[in-house]
mmCIF file of C-alpha atoms in Angstrom:
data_model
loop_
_atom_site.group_PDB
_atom_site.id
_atom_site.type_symbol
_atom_site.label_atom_id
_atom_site.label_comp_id
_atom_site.label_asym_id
_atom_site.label_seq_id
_atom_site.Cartn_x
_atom_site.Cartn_y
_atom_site.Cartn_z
ATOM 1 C CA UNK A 43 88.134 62.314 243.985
ATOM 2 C CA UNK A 44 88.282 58.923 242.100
ATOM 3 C CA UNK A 45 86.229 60.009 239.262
ATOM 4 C CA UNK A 46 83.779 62.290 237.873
ATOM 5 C CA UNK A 47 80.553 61.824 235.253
ATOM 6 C CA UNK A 48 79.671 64.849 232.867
ATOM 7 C CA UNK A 49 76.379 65.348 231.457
ATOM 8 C CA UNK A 50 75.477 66.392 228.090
ATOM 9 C CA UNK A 51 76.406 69.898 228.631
ATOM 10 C CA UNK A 52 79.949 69.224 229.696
ATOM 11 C CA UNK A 53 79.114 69.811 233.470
ATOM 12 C CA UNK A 54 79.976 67.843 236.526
ATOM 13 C CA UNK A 55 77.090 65.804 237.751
ATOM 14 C CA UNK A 56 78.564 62.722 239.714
ATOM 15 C CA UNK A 57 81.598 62.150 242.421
ATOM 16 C CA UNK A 58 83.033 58.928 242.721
ATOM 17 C CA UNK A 59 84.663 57.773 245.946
ATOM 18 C CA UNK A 60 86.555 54.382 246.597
ATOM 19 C CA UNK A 61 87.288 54.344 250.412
ATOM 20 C CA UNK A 62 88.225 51.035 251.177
ATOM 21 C CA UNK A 63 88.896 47.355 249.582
ATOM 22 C CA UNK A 64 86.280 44.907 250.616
ATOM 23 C CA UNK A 65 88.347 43.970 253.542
ATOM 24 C CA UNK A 66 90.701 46.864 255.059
ATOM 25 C CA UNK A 67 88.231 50.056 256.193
ATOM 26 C CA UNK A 68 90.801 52.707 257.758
ATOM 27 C CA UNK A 69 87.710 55.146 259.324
ATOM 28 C CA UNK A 70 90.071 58.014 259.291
ATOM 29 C CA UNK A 71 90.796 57.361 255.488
ATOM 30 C CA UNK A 72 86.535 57.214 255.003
ATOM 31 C CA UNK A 73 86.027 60.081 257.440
ATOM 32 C CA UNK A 74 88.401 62.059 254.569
ATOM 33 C CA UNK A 75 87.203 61.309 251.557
ATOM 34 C CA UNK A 76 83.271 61.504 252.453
ATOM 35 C CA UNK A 77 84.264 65.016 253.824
ATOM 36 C CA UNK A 78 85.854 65.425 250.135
ATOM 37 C CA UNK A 79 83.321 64.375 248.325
ATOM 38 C CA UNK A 80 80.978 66.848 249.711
ATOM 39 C CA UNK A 81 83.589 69.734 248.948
ATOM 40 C CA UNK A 82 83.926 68.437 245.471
ATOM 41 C CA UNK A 83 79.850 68.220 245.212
ATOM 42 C CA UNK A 84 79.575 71.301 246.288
ATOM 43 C CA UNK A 85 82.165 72.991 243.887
ATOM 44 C CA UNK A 86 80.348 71.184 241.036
ATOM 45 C CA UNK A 87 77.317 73.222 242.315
ATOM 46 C CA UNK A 88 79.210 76.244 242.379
ATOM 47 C CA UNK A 89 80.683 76.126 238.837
ATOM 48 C CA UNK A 90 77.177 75.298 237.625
ATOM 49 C CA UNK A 91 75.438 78.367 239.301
ATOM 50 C CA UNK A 92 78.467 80.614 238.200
ATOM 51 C CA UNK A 93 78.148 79.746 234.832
ATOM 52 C CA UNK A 94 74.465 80.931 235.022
ATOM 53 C CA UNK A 95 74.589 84.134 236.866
ATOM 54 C CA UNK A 96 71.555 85.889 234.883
ATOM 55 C CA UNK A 97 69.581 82.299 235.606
ATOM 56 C CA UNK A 98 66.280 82.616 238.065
ATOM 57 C CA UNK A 99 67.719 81.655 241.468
ATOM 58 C CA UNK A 100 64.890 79.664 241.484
ATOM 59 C CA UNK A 101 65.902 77.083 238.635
ATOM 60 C CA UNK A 102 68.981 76.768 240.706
ATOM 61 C CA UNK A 103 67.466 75.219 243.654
ATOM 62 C CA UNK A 104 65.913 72.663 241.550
ATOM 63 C CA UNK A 105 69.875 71.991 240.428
ATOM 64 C CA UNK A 106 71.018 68.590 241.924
ATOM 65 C CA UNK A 107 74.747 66.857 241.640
ATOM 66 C CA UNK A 108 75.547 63.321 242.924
ATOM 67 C CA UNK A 109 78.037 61.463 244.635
ATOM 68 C CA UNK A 110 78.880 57.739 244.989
ATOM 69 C CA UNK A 111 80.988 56.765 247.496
ATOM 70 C CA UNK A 112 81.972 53.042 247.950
ATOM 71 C CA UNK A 113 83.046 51.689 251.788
ATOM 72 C CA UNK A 114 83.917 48.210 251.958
ATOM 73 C CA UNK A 115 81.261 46.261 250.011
ATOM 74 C CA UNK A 116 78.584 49.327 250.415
ATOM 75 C CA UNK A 117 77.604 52.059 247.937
ATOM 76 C CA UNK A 118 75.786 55.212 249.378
ATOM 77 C CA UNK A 119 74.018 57.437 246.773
ATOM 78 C CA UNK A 120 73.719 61.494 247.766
ATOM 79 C CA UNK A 121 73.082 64.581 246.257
ATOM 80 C CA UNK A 122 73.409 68.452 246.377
ATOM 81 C CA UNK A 123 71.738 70.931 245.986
ATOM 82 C CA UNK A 124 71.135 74.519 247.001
ATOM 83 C CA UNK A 125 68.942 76.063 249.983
ATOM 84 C CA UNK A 126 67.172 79.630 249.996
ATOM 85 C CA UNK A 127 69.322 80.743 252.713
ATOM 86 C CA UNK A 128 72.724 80.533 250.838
ATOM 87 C CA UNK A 129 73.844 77.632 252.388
ATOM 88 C CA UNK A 130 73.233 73.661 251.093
ATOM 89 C CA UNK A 131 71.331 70.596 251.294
ATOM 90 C CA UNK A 132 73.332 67.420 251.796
ATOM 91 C CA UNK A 133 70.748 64.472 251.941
ATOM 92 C CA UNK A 134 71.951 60.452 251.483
ATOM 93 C CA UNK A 135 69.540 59.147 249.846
ATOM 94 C CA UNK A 136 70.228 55.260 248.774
ATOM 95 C CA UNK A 137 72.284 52.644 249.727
ATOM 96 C CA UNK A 138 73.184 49.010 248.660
ATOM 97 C CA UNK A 139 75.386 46.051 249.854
ATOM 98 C CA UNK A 140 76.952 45.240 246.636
ATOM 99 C CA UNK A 141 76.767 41.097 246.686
ATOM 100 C CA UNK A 142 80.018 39.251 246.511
ATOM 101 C CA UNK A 143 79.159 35.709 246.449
ATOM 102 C CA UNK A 144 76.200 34.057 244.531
ATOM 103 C CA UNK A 145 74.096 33.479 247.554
ATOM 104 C CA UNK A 146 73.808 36.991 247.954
ATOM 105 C CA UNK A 147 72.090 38.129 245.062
ATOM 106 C CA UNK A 148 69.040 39.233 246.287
ATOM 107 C CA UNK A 149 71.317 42.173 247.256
ATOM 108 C CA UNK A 150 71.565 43.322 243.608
ATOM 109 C CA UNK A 151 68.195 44.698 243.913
ATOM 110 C CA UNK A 152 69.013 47.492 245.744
ATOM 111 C CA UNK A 153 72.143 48.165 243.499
ATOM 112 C CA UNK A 154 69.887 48.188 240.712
ATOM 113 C CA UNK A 155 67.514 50.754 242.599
ATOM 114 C CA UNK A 156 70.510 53.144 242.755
ATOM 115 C CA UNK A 157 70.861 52.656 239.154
ATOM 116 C CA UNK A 158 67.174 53.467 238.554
ATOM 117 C CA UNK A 159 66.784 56.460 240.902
ATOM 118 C CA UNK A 160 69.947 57.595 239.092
ATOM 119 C CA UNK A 161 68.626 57.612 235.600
ATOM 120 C CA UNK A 162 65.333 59.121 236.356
ATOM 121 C CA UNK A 163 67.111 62.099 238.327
ATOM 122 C CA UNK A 164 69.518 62.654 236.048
ATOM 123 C CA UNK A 165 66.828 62.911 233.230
ATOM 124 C CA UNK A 166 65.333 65.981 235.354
ATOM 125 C CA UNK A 167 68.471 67.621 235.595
ATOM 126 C CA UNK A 168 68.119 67.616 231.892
ATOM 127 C CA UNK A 169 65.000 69.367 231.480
ATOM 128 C CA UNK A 170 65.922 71.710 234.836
ATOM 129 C CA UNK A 171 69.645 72.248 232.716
ATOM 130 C CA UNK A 172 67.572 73.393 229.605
ATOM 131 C CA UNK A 173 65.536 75.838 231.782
ATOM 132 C CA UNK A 174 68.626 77.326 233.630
ATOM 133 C CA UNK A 175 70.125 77.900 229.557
ATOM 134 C CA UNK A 176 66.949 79.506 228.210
ATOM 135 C CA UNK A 177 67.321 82.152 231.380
ATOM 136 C CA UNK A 178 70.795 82.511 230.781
ATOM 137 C CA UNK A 179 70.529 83.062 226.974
ATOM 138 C CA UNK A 180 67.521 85.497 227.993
ATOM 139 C CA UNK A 181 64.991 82.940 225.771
ATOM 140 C CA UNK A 182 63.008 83.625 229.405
ATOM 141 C CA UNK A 183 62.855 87.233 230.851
ATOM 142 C CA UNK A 184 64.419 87.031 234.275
ATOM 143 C CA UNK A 185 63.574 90.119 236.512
ATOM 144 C CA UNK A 186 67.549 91.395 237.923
ATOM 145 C CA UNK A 187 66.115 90.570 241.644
ATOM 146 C CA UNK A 188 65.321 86.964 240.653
ATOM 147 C CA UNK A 189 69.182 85.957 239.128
ATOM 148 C CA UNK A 190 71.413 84.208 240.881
ATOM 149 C CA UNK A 191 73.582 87.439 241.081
#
């Protein structure tokens, strides 16, 4: 992993992945670290849930971490999350052509857009972070059958 981004609580939220310079792609190299990143994403999900054991498993499934991953001159957004059945959801879900020369700046819309969907996610992982805590701290009552246990 190239990087990682924390949120407020001191957990990991984001994955950063360089792959390739703008010109050199080895599809071995990218085949690697996208499989990587999802480990990593899914560890972050992990360490989340096991922090939060007497959480509603059903805050948890609203729990989301991201990855960027960079491939030549693209940028692919994805996230994380948990699924009922144990198992979890991998979903791309934006993806820019970062510009390089000044003709191509109508491409920085889309970069921007990944910025945007970022910040507005990321804000309701706040409010869904707050909820797991209060169940944790037992602020909520949690039935035993509905922790993450």
């Amino acid at each position: 992993m190239d990087g990682l981004a924390y949120d407020l609580y001191r957990n990991e939220r984001v994955a950063f992945e360089g792959s390739s310079g703008e010109y050199k792609a080895n599809i071995n190299k990218i085949v690697d670290d996208s499989t990587k990143q999802v480990s990593t994403m899914i560890a972050m999900l992990k360490g989340i849930g096991n922090r939060h054991l007497n959480a509603n498993f059903k805050t948890l499934l609203d729990t989301e971490v991201f990855g960027i991953q960079s491939v030549r001159t693209s940028i692919v957004l994805s996230e994380v999350q948990f699924k009922e059945d144990d198992r979890f959801s991998y979903r791309e879900v934006r993806s820019a052509e970062v510009p390089i020369v000044y003709e191509e700046r109508n491409k920085w819309l889309k970069v921007f857009e990944i910025l945007c969907y970022m910040l507005v996610e990321l804000k309701k992982q706040r409010i869904n972070y707050k909820v797991i805590e209060d169940d944790e701290q037992g602020a909520v009552l949690v039935m035993s059958e509905d922790t993450i246990k």
